Tab-separated table of C-alpha atoms and ligand atoms in Angstrom:
chain	number	residue	atom	x	y	z
A	13	UNK	CA	22.827	11.029	23.712
A	14	UNK	CA	23.534	14.110	25.711
A	15	UNK	CA	21.753	16.379	23.192
A	16	UNK	CA	18.518	14.308	23.567
A	17	UNK	CA	18.373	15.133	27.307
A	18	UNK	CA	17.905	18.827	26.706
A	19	UNK	CA	15.327	18.651	23.950
A	20	UNK	CA	11.982	20.145	24.762
A	21	UNK	CA	8.682	18.610	23.434
A	22	UNK	CA	5.173	20.211	23.194
A	23	UNK	CA	2.965	19.793	26.185
A	24	UNK	CA	-0.141	18.774	24.416
A	25	UNK	CA	1.202	15.505	22.831
A	26	UNK	CA	-1.394	12.926	21.821
A	27	UNK	CA	-2.343	10.145	24.230
A	28	UNK	CA	-1.221	6.630	23.540
A	29	UNK	CA	-2.727	3.118	24.209
A	30	UNK	CA	0.104	0.605	24.902
A	31	UNK	CA	-0.852	-2.788	23.344
A	32	UNK	CA	1.243	-5.765	24.559
A	33	UNK	CA	0.461	-9.220	23.193
A	34	UNK	CA	1.809	-12.346	24.759
A	35	UNK	CA	1.726	-16.083	24.771
A	36	UNK	CA	3.213	-18.120	27.639
A	37	UNK	CA	5.297	-15.074	28.723
A	38	UNK	CA	7.118	-15.149	32.104
A	39	UNK	CA	5.584	-13.131	34.968
A	40	UNK	CA	8.690	-11.181	35.682
A	41	UNK	CA	9.290	-10.051	32.176
A	42	UNK	CA	5.723	-9.230	31.464
A	43	UNK	CA	5.432	-7.129	34.660
A	44	UNK	CA	8.780	-5.456	34.149
A	45	UNK	CA	7.305	-4.158	30.768
A	46	UNK	CA	4.004	-2.982	32.364
A	47	UNK	CA	5.739	-1.246	35.340
A	48	UNK	CA	8.357	0.470	33.121
A	49	UNK	CA	5.486	1.902	30.997
A	50	UNK	CA	3.674	3.119	33.983
A	51	UNK	CA	6.712	4.562	35.790
A	52	UNK	CA	8.367	6.126	32.805
A	53	UNK	CA	5.542	7.576	30.856
A	54	UNK	CA	3.933	11.045	31.640
A	55	UNK	CA	0.564	10.135	33.083
A	56	UNK	CA	-1.407	12.473	30.818
A	57	UNK	CA	0.027	10.796	27.634
A	58	UNK	CA	-0.854	7.344	28.739
A	59	UNK	CA	-4.363	6.291	28.052
A	60	UNK	CA	-4.169	2.710	28.993
A	61	UNK	CA	-2.296	-0.468	28.772
A	62	UNK	CA	-3.945	-3.377	26.986
A	63	UNK	CA	-2.513	-6.844	27.530
A	64	UNK	CA	-3.740	-9.362	24.990
A	65	UNK	CA	-3.315	-12.913	25.997
A	66	UNK	CA	-2.922	-15.131	23.062
A	67	UNK	CA	-4.352	-18.184	24.733
A	68	UNK	CA	-1.451	-18.880	27.086
A	69	UNK	CA	-1.219	-22.146	29.001
A	70	UNK	CA	0.175	-20.834	32.256
A	71	UNK	CA	-2.176	-20.427	35.211
A	72	UNK	CA	-0.469	-17.307	36.611
A	73	UNK	CA	-1.508	-15.437	33.422
A	74	UNK	CA	-5.154	-16.096	34.140
A	75	UNK	CA	-6.816	-14.786	37.371
A	76	UNK	CA	-3.653	-13.928	39.182
A	77	UNK	CA	-2.597	-11.455	36.344
A	78	UNK	CA	-6.036	-9.877	36.322
A	79	UNK	CA	-5.964	-9.386	40.134
A	80	UNK	CA	-2.466	-7.899	39.957
A	81	UNK	CA	-3.114	-5.314	37.281
A	82	UNK	CA	-6.396	-4.035	38.973
A	83	UNK	CA	-4.284	-2.522	41.702
A	84	UNK	CA	-2.141	-0.447	39.404
A	85	UNK	CA	-2.603	3.284	39.143
A	86	UNK	CA	-3.154	3.296	35.439
A	87	UNK	CA	-5.959	1.374	33.603
A	88	UNK	CA	-4.538	-1.894	32.616
A	89	UNK	CA	-6.978	-4.364	30.708
A	90	UNK	CA	-6.533	-8.029	30.077
A	91	UNK	CA	-8.211	-9.303	27.005
A	92	UNK	CA	-7.941	-12.804	25.691
A	93	UNK	CA	-7.922	-14.709	22.370
A	94	UNK	CA	-10.364	-17.553	22.269
A	95	UNK	CA	-7.711	-19.712	20.653
A	96	UNK	CA	-3.990	-19.403	19.786
A	97	UNK	CA	-3.914	-16.962	16.921
A	98	UNK	CA	-0.372	-15.581	16.755
A	99	UNK	CA	0.924	-12.037	17.458
A	100	UNK	CA	-0.607	-10.482	14.376
A	101	UNK	CA	-4.284	-11.235	15.006
A	102	UNK	CA	-3.581	-10.678	18.869
A	103	UNK	CA	-2.378	-7.118	18.101
A	104	UNK	CA	-5.421	-6.510	15.817
A	105	UNK	CA	-7.699	-7.390	18.762
A	106	UNK	CA	-5.742	-5.021	21.095
A	107	UNK	CA	-5.844	-2.239	18.573
A	108	UNK	CA	-9.640	-2.582	18.026
A	109	UNK	CA	-10.152	-2.166	21.839
A	110	UNK	CA	-7.790	0.786	22.172
A	111	UNK	CA	-9.061	4.439	22.830
A	112	UNK	CA	-5.781	6.435	22.675
A	113	UNK	CA	-4.978	8.746	19.704
A	114	UNK	CA	-1.899	6.695	19.186
A	115	UNK	CA	-1.220	3.003	19.533
A	116	UNK	CA	2.143	1.942	20.877
A	117	UNK	CA	2.955	-1.732	20.479
A	118	UNK	CA	5.537	-3.415	22.654
A	119	UNK	CA	6.661	-7.003	23.061
A	120	UNK	CA	5.886	-8.545	26.378
A	121	UNK	CA	9.682	-8.582	27.626
A	122	UNK	CA	10.677	-4.935	27.284
A	123	UNK	CA	11.815	-2.101	29.546
A	124	UNK	CA	10.996	1.463	28.631
A	125	UNK	CA	13.642	4.004	29.703
A	126	UNK	CA	13.122	7.472	30.993
A	127	UNK	CA	11.958	9.826	28.270
A	128	UNK	CA	11.135	7.047	25.804
A	129	UNK	CA	7.569	8.196	25.029
A	130	UNK	CA	7.748	11.988	24.416
A	131	UNK	CA	10.107	11.883	21.355
A	132	UNK	CA	7.882	9.172	19.665
A	133	UNK	CA	4.559	11.008	20.231
A	134	UNK	CA	6.163	14.342	19.086
A	135	UNK	CA	6.960	12.970	15.577
A	136	UNK	CA	3.432	11.645	15.268
A	137	UNK	CA	1.973	14.960	16.322
A	138	UNK	CA	4.149	16.660	13.702
A	139	UNK	CA	2.989	14.280	11.028
A	140	UNK	CA	0.403	11.732	11.612
A	141	UNK	CA	1.673	9.589	8.639
A	142	UNK	CA	4.903	9.043	10.430
A	143	UNK	CA	5.359	5.606	12.119
A	144	UNK	CA	8.005	5.640	14.735
A	145	UNK	CA	10.285	3.011	16.427
A	146	UNK	CA	12.536	3.614	19.416
A	147	UNK	CA	16.108	2.474	19.421
A	148	UNK	CA	15.908	-1.233	20.697
A	149	UNK	CA	18.313	-1.725	23.470
A	150	UNK	CA	19.528	-5.177	24.233
A	151	UNK	CA	18.620	-6.996	27.469
A	152	UNK	CA	20.603	-10.132	27.865
A	153	UNK	CA	18.502	-13.315	28.153
A	154	UNK	CA	21.341	-14.903	30.328
A	155	UNK	CA	21.927	-12.053	32.769
A	156	UNK	CA	19.255	-9.488	32.160
A	157	UNK	CA	22.100	-6.877	31.736
A	158	UNK	CA	20.900	-3.808	29.872
A	159	UNK	CA	23.072	-2.694	26.861
A	160	UNK	CA	22.396	0.339	24.682
A	161	UNK	CA	21.573	-0.311	21.157
A	162	UNK	CA	23.247	1.567	18.345
A	163	UNK	CA	21.924	4.595	16.753
A	164	UNK	CA	24.063	3.793	13.650
A	165	UNK	CA	22.119	0.925	12.377
A	166	UNK	CA	18.728	0.708	10.671
A	167	UNK	CA	16.336	-2.005	9.411
A	168	UNK	CA	16.734	-3.868	6.188
A	169	UNK	CA	16.131	-7.276	4.922
A	170	UNK	CA	17.864	-10.012	2.928
A	171	UNK	CA	16.812	-12.182	-0.014
A	172	UNK	CA	15.311	-14.701	2.431
A	173	UNK	CA	13.197	-11.864	3.778
A	174	UNK	CA	14.770	-12.076	7.219
A	175	UNK	CA	14.757	-8.697	8.914
A	176	UNK	CA	18.437	-7.476	9.512
A	177	UNK	CA	20.216	-4.453	10.880
A	178	UNK	CA	22.436	-2.722	8.549
A	179	UNK	CA	24.757	0.407	8.984
A	180	UNK	CA	22.987	3.666	8.478
A	181	UNK	CA	24.248	4.770	5.071
A	182	UNK	CA	26.152	7.926	4.390
A	183	UNK	CA	23.230	9.552	2.465
A	184	UNK	CA	21.021	9.305	5.539
A	185	UNK	CA	23.794	10.791	7.769
A	186	UNK	CA	24.075	13.709	5.250
A	187	UNK	CA	20.298	14.205	5.084
A	188	UNK	CA	20.397	14.729	8.838
A	189	UNK	CA	23.540	16.985	8.494
A	190	UNK	CA	25.260	14.640	10.951
A	191	UNK	CA	22.921	15.332	13.781
A	192	UNK	CA	22.462	11.897	15.251
A	193	UNK	CA	19.645	13.056	17.551
A	194	UNK	CA	17.364	13.456	14.464
A	195	UNK	CA	15.234	10.467	13.448
A	196	UNK	CA	16.602	8.019	11.035
A	197	UNK	CA	14.461	7.032	8.098
A	198	UNK	CA	14.530	3.274	8.064
A	199	UNK	CA	13.597	0.909	5.276
A	200	UNK	CA	12.045	-1.599	7.604
A	201	UNK	CA	11.110	-1.965	11.259
A	202	UNK	CA	12.085	-4.952	13.586
A	203	UNK	CA	8.373	-5.250	14.189
A	204	UNK	CA	7.694	-5.339	17.961
A	205	UNK	CA	8.077	-1.833	19.134
A	206	UNK	CA	6.564	1.104	17.370
A	207	UNK	CA	3.918	3.827	17.747
A	208	UNK	CA	1.352	4.753	15.101
A	209	UNK	CA	-1.605	7.158	14.900
A	210	UNK	CA	-4.570	5.060	15.586
A	211	UNK	CA	-6.627	6.260	12.681
A	212	UNK	CA	-3.695	6.031	10.390
A	213	UNK	CA	-3.173	2.387	11.376
A	214	UNK	CA	-6.807	1.779	10.104
A	215	UNK	CA	-6.326	3.893	7.004
A	216	UNK	CA	-3.287	2.004	5.802
A	217	UNK	CA	-4.810	-1.391	6.496
A	218	UNK	CA	-3.761	-2.376	9.986
A	219	UNK	CA	-2.083	-5.853	9.471
A	220	UNK	CA	-2.672	-8.765	7.193
A	221	UNK	CA	-5.026	-10.843	9.395
A	222	UNK	CA	-4.106	-13.820	7.147
A	223	UNK	CA	-0.758	-14.120	8.704
A	224	UNK	CA	-0.340	-16.623	11.482
A	225	UNK	CA	1.647	-16.900	14.718
A	226	UNK	CA	4.944	-15.021	14.039
A	227	UNK	CA	6.938	-13.477	11.256
A	228	UNK	CA	6.506	-11.438	7.989
A	229	UNK	CA	4.246	-8.718	9.521
A	230	UNK	CA	7.160	-6.543	10.248
A	231	UNK	CA	8.351	-6.296	6.596
A	232	UNK	CA	4.738	-6.227	5.423
A	233	UNK	CA	3.880	-3.120	7.433
A	234	UNK	CA	7.212	-1.566	6.505
A	235	UNK	CA	6.787	-1.936	2.778
A	236	UNK	CA	3.039	-0.822	3.068
A	237	UNK	CA	3.985	2.339	5.031
A	238	UNK	CA	6.565	3.442	2.493
A	239	UNK	CA	4.792	2.338	-0.709
A	240	UNK	CA	1.504	3.912	0.481
A	241	UNK	CA	2.671	7.306	1.362
A	242	UNK	CA	3.888	7.123	4.891
A	243	UNK	CA	7.159	7.428	6.637
A	244	UNK	CA	8.962	5.001	8.857
A	245	UNK	CA	11.633	6.268	11.348
A	246	UNK	CA	13.787	5.228	14.219
A	247	UNK	CA	13.664	8.056	16.734
A	248	UNK	CA	17.137	8.000	18.161
A	249	UNK	CA	16.304	9.871	21.373
A	250	UNK	CA	13.810	7.047	22.411
A	251	UNK	CA	15.211	4.003	24.000
A	252	UNK	CA	13.417	0.806	24.878
A	253	UNK	CA	15.131	-2.516	26.049
A	254	UNK	CA	14.068	-5.893	24.702
A	255	UNK	CA	15.023	-9.270	25.848
A	256	UNK	CA	16.576	-11.083	22.884
A	257	UNK	CA	15.921	-14.711	23.364
A	258	UNK	CA	17.778	-17.646	21.964
A	259	UNK	CA	14.662	-19.902	22.035
A	260	UNK	CA	11.045	-19.204	21.849
A	261	UNK	CA	8.775	-20.257	24.898
A	262	UNK	CA	6.139	-21.300	22.509
A	263	UNK	CA	5.332	-23.704	19.627
A	264	UNK	CA	4.616	-22.975	15.989
A	265	UNK	CA	1.483	-25.196	15.270
A	266	UNK	CA	1.989	-26.652	11.814
A	267	UNK	CA	5.858	-26.053	11.868
A	268	UNK	CA	7.861	-22.998	12.049
A	269	UNK	CA	9.022	-23.109	8.414
A	270	UNK	CA	5.452	-23.543	7.062
A	271	UNK	CA	4.222	-20.603	9.136
A	272	UNK	CA	6.950	-18.278	8.219
A	273	UNK	CA	6.986	-19.208	4.565
A	274	UNK	CA	3.313	-18.567	4.289
A	275	UNK	CA	3.509	-15.167	5.869
A	276	UNK	CA	6.431	-14.239	3.708
A	277	UNK	CA	4.743	-15.463	0.638
A	278	UNK	CA	1.708	-13.280	1.453
A	279	UNK	CA	3.921	-10.237	1.821
A	280	UNK	CA	5.983	-11.011	-1.396
A	281	UNK	CA	2.903	-11.629	-3.445
A	282	UNK	CA	1.183	-8.430	-2.356
A	283	UNK	CA	4.043	-5.964	-2.154
A	284	UNK	CA	7.103	-7.008	-3.967
A	285	UNK	CA	6.129	-7.256	-7.659
A	286	UNK	CA	8.689	-8.966	-9.743
A	287	UNK	CA	11.395	-8.680	-7.011
A	288	UNK	CA	9.728	-11.465	-5.224
A	289	UNK	CA	11.851	-13.710	-7.455
A	290	UNK	CA	14.890	-13.088	-5.252
A	291	UNK	CA	13.086	-14.716	-2.346
A	292	UNK	CA	11.502	-17.596	-4.357
A	293	UNK	CA	14.780	-18.535	-6.169
A	294	UNK	CA	16.909	-18.510	-2.915
A	295	UNK	CA	14.319	-20.434	-0.772
A	296	UNK	CA	13.772	-23.756	-2.332
A	297	UNK	CA	10.455	-25.189	-1.358
A	298	UNK	CA	8.887	-21.856	-0.441
A	299	UNK	CA	6.681	-21.958	-3.562
A	300	UNK	CA	4.940	-25.097	-2.543
A	301	UNK	CA	3.534	-23.403	0.469
A	302	UNK	CA	-0.167	-22.524	0.254
A	303	UNK	CA	-0.523	-18.800	1.157
A	304	UNK	CA	-4.298	-18.559	1.055
A	305	UNK	CA	-6.332	-15.693	-0.301
A	306	UNK	CA	-4.623	-12.385	-0.778
A	307	UNK	CA	-7.312	-10.666	-2.798
A	308	UNK	CA	-8.344	-8.248	-0.060
A	309	UNK	CA	-4.688	-7.184	0.572
A	310	UNK	CA	-4.105	-6.696	-3.136
A	311	UNK	CA	-7.337	-4.710	-3.148
A	312	UNK	CA	-6.101	-2.637	-0.324
A	313	UNK	CA	-2.881	-1.831	-2.374
A	314	UNK	CA	-5.114	-0.894	-5.289
A	315	UNK	CA	-7.397	1.327	-3.263
A	316	UNK	CA	-4.497	3.204	-1.511
A	317	UNK	CA	-2.718	3.561	-4.974
A	318	UNK	CA	0.472	2.432	-3.472
A	319	UNK	CA	3.656	2.795	-5.350
A	320	UNK	CA	5.602	-0.235	-6.884
A	321	UNK	CA	8.317	-2.044	-5.106
A	322	UNK	CA	10.855	-0.661	-7.607
A	323	UNK	CA	10.068	2.770	-6.369
A	324	UNK	CA	10.631	1.717	-2.724
A	325	UNK	CA	14.080	0.137	-3.797
A	326	UNK	CA	15.047	3.322	-5.651
A	327	UNK	CA	13.928	5.954	-3.178
A	328	UNK	CA	13.791	4.397	0.315
A	329	UNK	CA	16.365	1.509	0.131
A	330	UNK	CA	18.917	2.147	-2.656
A	331	UNK	CA	21.546	0.271	-0.617
A	332	UNK	CA	19.212	-2.805	-0.504
A	333	UNK	CA	20.485	-6.372	-0.962
A	334	UNK	CA	18.175	-6.677	-3.907
A	335	UNK	CA	19.550	-4.989	-6.923
A	336	UNK	CA	17.124	-2.852	-8.784
A	337	UNK	CA	18.651	-3.712	-12.084
A	338	UNK	CA	20.403	-6.945	-12.977
A	339	UNK	CA	21.400	-9.078	-15.957
A	340	UNK	CA	20.968	-12.426	-14.435
A	341	UNK	CA	19.553	-14.283	-11.359
A	342	UNK	CA	20.260	-17.991	-10.952
A	343	UNK	CA	23.154	-20.329	-11.269
A	344	UNK	CA	26.515	-19.540	-12.770
A	345	UNK	CA	27.705	-22.684	-14.680
A	346	UNK	CA	31.243	-23.577	-15.921
A	347	UNK	CA	31.164	-24.550	-19.634
A	348	UNK	CA	33.962	-27.104	-19.312
A	349	UNK	CA	33.144	-28.838	-15.962
A	350	UNK	CA	29.447	-28.110	-15.893
A	351	UNK	CA	29.842	-27.197	-12.305
A	352	UNK	CA	28.126	-24.274	-10.596
A	353	UNK	CA	29.389	-21.479	-8.323
A	354	UNK	CA	28.151	-22.369	-4.891
A	355	UNK	CA	28.393	-20.407	-1.544
A	356	UNK	CA	28.557	-23.782	0.200
A	357	UNK	CA	26.689	-22.247	3.121
A	358	UNK	CA	29.935	-20.476	3.997
A	359	UNK	CA	29.932	-17.012	5.521
A	360	UNK	CA	31.382	-13.683	5.020
A	361	UNK	CA	35.184	-13.579	4.389
A	362	UNK	CA	35.281	-17.150	3.191
A	363	UNK	CA	36.088	-18.609	-0.177
A	364	UNK	CA	33.206	-19.037	-2.682
A	365	UNK	CA	32.905	-22.714	-3.704
A	366	UNK	CA	32.149	-24.755	-6.796
A	367	UNK	CA	29.953	-27.814	-6.891
A	368	UNK	CA	27.782	-29.930	-9.059
A	369	UNK	CA	24.844	-27.977	-10.242
A	370	UNK	CA	21.576	-28.973	-8.505
A	371	UNK	CA	19.087	-26.577	-9.945
A	372	UNK	CA	17.426	-26.070	-6.541
A	373	UNK	CA	18.393	-22.471	-6.066
A	374	UNK	CA	19.576	-21.850	-2.480
A	375	UNK	CA	23.391	-21.766	-2.365
A	376	UNK	CA	23.808	-21.717	-6.121
A	377	UNK	CA	21.832	-18.458	-6.696
A	378	UNK	CA	23.871	-15.417	-7.751
A	379	UNK	CA	22.884	-12.276	-9.472
A	380	UNK	CA	25.112	-10.471	-11.973
A	381	UNK	CA	23.948	-6.914	-11.275
A	382	UNK	CA	23.818	-3.786	-13.375
A	383	UNK	CA	26.678	-2.556	-11.137
A	384	UNK	CA	28.664	-5.549	-12.468
A	385	UNK	CA	28.995	-7.223	-9.061
A	386	UNK	CA	28.408	-10.943	-8.666
A	387	UNK	CA	26.361	-11.117	-5.588
A	388	UNK	CA	24.476	-13.663	-3.539
A	389	UNK	CA	22.301	-11.925	-0.963
A	390	UNK	CA	24.451	-9.406	0.874
A	391	UNK	CA	27.769	-10.923	-0.147
A	392	UNK	CA	29.725	-10.177	-3.267
A	393	UNK	CA	32.579	-12.036	-5.125
A	394	UNK	CA	35.743	-10.379	-4.215
A	395	UNK	CA	39.412	-10.804	-5.177
A	396	UNK	CA	42.108	-8.902	-3.471
A	397	UNK	CA	45.210	-10.678	-4.649
A	398	UNK	CA	46.679	-11.715	-7.983
A	399	UNK	CA	45.682	-15.462	-8.589
A	400	UNK	CA	42.970	-15.398	-5.989
A	401	UNK	CA	41.346	-16.624	-3.881
A	402	UNK	CA	37.849	-15.568	-4.603
A	403	UNK	CA	36.070	-14.744	-1.455
A	404	UNK	CA	32.677	-13.515	-0.432
A	405	UNK	CA	32.677	-10.096	1.216
A	406	UNK	CA	29.854	-7.673	2.158
A	407	UNK	CA	29.094	-5.790	-1.012
A	408	UNK	CA	30.531	-2.319	-0.829
A	409	UNK	CA	29.196	-0.877	-4.042
A	410	UNK	CA	32.568	0.795	-4.760
A	411	UNK	CA	33.408	-1.361	-7.754
A	412	UNK	CA	37.157	-2.004	-6.940
A	413	UNK	CA	37.832	-5.649	-6.059
A	414	UNK	CA	34.118	-6.524	-6.625
A	415	UNK	CA	33.871	-5.361	-10.320
A	416	UNK	CA	33.368	-8.199	-12.837
A	417	UNK	CA	33.020	-7.671	-16.678
A	418	UNK	CA	30.937	-10.485	-18.211
A	419	UNK	CA	31.462	-10.857	-21.965
A	420	UNK	CA	28.438	-12.492	-23.458
A	421	UNK	CA	30.339	-13.605	-26.590
A	422	UNK	CA	33.430	-15.021	-25.006
A	423	UNK	CA	31.423	-15.933	-21.906
A	424	UNK	CA	34.230	-14.840	-19.625
A	425	UNK	CA	34.051	-13.179	-16.241
A	426	UNK	CA	36.954	-10.683	-16.095
A	427	UNK	CA	37.908	-9.493	-12.711
A	428	UNK	CA	38.700	-5.945	-13.779
A	429	UNK	CA	41.259	-4.910	-10.896
A	430	UNK	CA	43.448	-7.926	-11.446
A	431	UNK	CA	42.731	-8.248	-15.191
A	432	UNK	CA	42.319	-11.956	-14.618
A	433	UNK	CA	39.539	-14.372	-15.497
A	434	UNK	CA	37.359	-16.560	-13.259
A	435	UNK	CA	38.409	-20.112	-13.888
A	436	UNK	CA	37.335	-23.740	-12.816
A	437	UNK	CA	38.621	-25.291	-9.584
A	438	UNK	CA	42.475	-25.493	-8.782
A	439	UNK	CA	44.286	-28.747	-8.635
A	440	UNK	CA	44.839	-28.398	-4.931
A	441	UNK	CA	41.222	-27.600	-3.970
A	442	UNK	CA	38.522	-29.087	-6.184
A	443	UNK	CA	35.764	-27.173	-4.449
A	444	UNK	CA	36.979	-23.482	-5.030
A	445	UNK	CA	37.085	-21.687	-8.408
A	446	UNK	CA	40.352	-20.074	-9.304
A	447	UNK	CA	41.407	-16.822	-10.911
A	448	UNK	CA	44.000	-16.848	-13.618
A	449	UNK	CA	45.318	-14.924	-16.572
A	450	UNK	CA	42.734	-14.927	-19.349
A	451	UNK	CA	43.617	-17.622	-21.876
A	452	UNK	CA	40.414	-18.351	-23.812
A	453	UNK	CA	40.054	-21.780	-22.518
A	454	UNK	CA	36.624	-23.417	-21.925
A	455	UNK	CA	37.203	-23.577	-18.240
A	456	UNK	CA	37.057	-19.747	-18.233
A	457	UNK	CA	33.651	-19.737	-19.919
A	458	UNK	CA	30.621	-19.291	-17.694
A	459	UNK	CA	26.826	-19.412	-18.457
A	460	UNK	CA	24.834	-16.896	-16.557
A	461	UNK	CA	21.407	-18.361	-16.748
A	462	UNK	CA	18.177	-17.623	-15.107
A	463	UNK	CA	17.150	-20.514	-13.040
A	464	UNK	CA	13.690	-21.558	-14.389
A	465	UNK	CA	11.169	-20.521	-11.917
A	466	UNK	CA	8.763	-23.101	-10.599
A	467	UNK	CA	5.445	-23.429	-12.442
A	468	UNK	CA	3.486	-22.524	-9.377
A	469	UNK	CA	4.634	-18.960	-9.640
B	29	LR7	O1	1.798	-16.891	18.804
B	29	LR7	C1	2.300	-15.934	19.381
B	29	LR7	N1	1.521	-15.042	20.106
B	29	LR7	C2	2.018	-14.059	20.803
B	29	LR7	O2	1.265	-13.336	21.405
B	29	LR7	C3	3.676	-15.611	19.287
B	29	LR7	C4	4.157	-14.538	19.971
B	29	LR7	N2	3.377	-13.795	20.686
B	29	LR7	C5	3.813	-12.618	21.345
B	29	LR7	C6	5.012	-12.792	22.251
B	29	LR7	O3	4.685	-13.217	23.554
B	29	LR7	C7	5.859	-11.476	22.170
B	29	LR7	O4	5.266	-10.619	23.251
B	29	LR7	O5	4.381	-11.731	20.337
B	29	LR7	C8	5.362	-10.944	20.812
B	29	LR7	C9	6.533	-11.094	19.823
B	29	LR7	O6	7.117	-12.400	19.873
B	29	LR7	P1	8.528	-12.713	20.205
B	29	LR7	O7	9.086	-11.894	21.371
B	29	LR7	O8	8.698	-14.178	20.369
B	29	LR7	O9	9.203	-12.172	18.743
B	29	LR7	P2	10.687	-11.649	18.514
B	29	LR7	O10	11.148	-10.722	19.492
B	29	LR7	O11	11.647	-12.845	18.437
B	29	LR7	O12	10.574	-11.081	16.990
B	29	LR7	C10	10.445	-9.984	16.348
B	29	LR7	O13	9.862	-10.171	15.101
B	29	LR7	C11	8.490	-10.726	15.294
B	29	LR7	C12	8.074	-11.027	13.741
B	29	LR7	O14	6.803	-11.522	13.756
B	29	LR7	C13	7.649	-9.629	15.793
B	29	LR7	O15	7.503	-8.554	15.059
B	29	LR7	C14	8.251	-9.215	17.154
B	29	LR7	O16	7.409	-8.259	17.783
B	29	LR7	C15	9.646	-8.722	16.906
B	29	LR7	N3	10.311	-8.304	18.071
B	29	LR7	C16	10.967	-7.047	18.107
B	29	LR7	O17	10.811	-6.301	17.215
B	29	LR7	C17	11.947	-6.686	19.175
B	29	LR7	C18	13.277	-6.551	18.653
B	29	LR7	C19	13.840	-7.717	17.872
B	29	LR7	C20	14.690	-7.504	16.852
B	29	LR7	C21	15.486	-7.198	15.923
B	30	MN	MN1	10.351	-10.213	21.520
C-alpha cells in the first residue's frame, strides 16, 4: 500500500533471530528464504538466522548446507534434530538457541519483501505482548510467480479446527477507522510466519511440545495468546511470500489423520472448554485418538489465569463459525420419515440433502443457534424463493432468508421470510427436503436433538 511506503519507524527497534525449521526442503526454496532475509532486513536488527534441520534425508542439506551458509555475511547456524520430531519441537529447539530480543519464525520456502521487518518489530517494541504476522503473499508452486496477498482477510477456523481465511469484518474496519495500513487484530494465525518477543514467548508457554509433526500448533498459540492476555495482529505493511504447495515433500509417521487429530484434541481439551463439542461431533472418530498427557498445559492455563473460550468467542471472534449460544447441536430428524438433514458433503450454494440418520455426526451435524439460524460449520440453511429449494449459503448473520423459527411444541421449522415450513423430501428428488405452506402434517415435524456424545469425552 502506498501509505506504507512513507511510514517512519523508530531507529532503535529490537533485534530478531530468524528461526527456520525444515524437513526435506528443496535447496532453492530454502536458500531463497535465507537470502531474502539477509538482503531485505536492516543489518542492525538481524541478530542471526537459525536453520533447524528436522532430520532431513537429503544429502545436500548436510555438509553442503553448512559450508554454504558459512560464507554468508550474517551469522547463519544450522542445528539438527536427532530424530524426526515435527515442526513444533524443531521450532522449540531453534527458539532455545536464539539470542535476539525477538524471535521471527518463517517456513523454509518464503521470500521476505523490502521493508518486511521494520513494521513487525515496531509493533513489538510498542507492546511486547503483541504477536505479529505479516501479510502472507502467495508464491505459486507451479510457476513461482509472486502474487500479493489480501489485507482484507484475517485468520479464523471452522468446526473441524482447520485454519481458514475469512473477510475482515466491518467492526474491525471501523476500529481502524478505515485505515488499511493499521494492523488487523486477527482471531488466529496461519502458523508459519510470525514475530514474538523472546521472553514473552517463554512467559506464555512457547508451544505444546506434546504435538507431533504438523498441525494444531497455530490455533493453539492463537487461542493462548488471546485468552492469556496478549494480542495477535496481521501487520498489513509487512509482506512475506510463501510457496503454497499442493503436496507435502514429507511423510506423517503414523498417519496424517492420527497426528492432526491428536494435536487438535490437545488444543481442544486445553483451550476450548465446552465448545470442543463442535469439533468432536463433526469429526467422527476423533475421540478414539489418544492425545497423551495434557496436565502441564492445563497447569499453564491455570497459572497464567487465562480467560475462558467463551470470552474469546465473544470479544475476539464474535463472527466465529462456532455460535456462542445455541439451542441444539446434532442431527435434525424428520418425524414422519425418520430421515435426517444431511449436507451430503456438498458445498456452498448447493442444496441441503436428506438421508437416513446414521448417528455418526459428520454431515448430519447442525446447530440451531440463538440467532435462529440452522448452520453446519460456516454454512447456513437459506431459502430465497417460495417453495424452495433449501440451499446452504455462507452464514451472513443478517437474519433475512436464513431466519428459522423452531416451535418446540408443534415441532415445526418455520422459514420466517417465506412463511413456509421445512418439509420432507419432494416427489421428484428424494434426497432434498422441501419447503411448503405449513399444514400441520407430521412430515413438517422435526426433532432437534443433541447427538449423544461418545463416552470417551
Ligand atoms: O515434520 C516436519 N518437520 C518440519 O521441520 C514437518 C514440517 N517441517 C517444516 C517444513 O519444512 C516447513 O518449513 O515446517 C515448516 C512448515 O511446514 P509446511 O510448509 O509443510 O506447512 P504449511 O505451510 O502447509 O502449513 C501451515 O500450517 C502448519 C501447521 O502446523 C504450520 O504452522 C506452517 O508453518 C504453516 N504455514 C504457514 O503459515 C504459511 C502460510 C500457509 C497458510 C495459510
Ligand atoms: Mn509452508
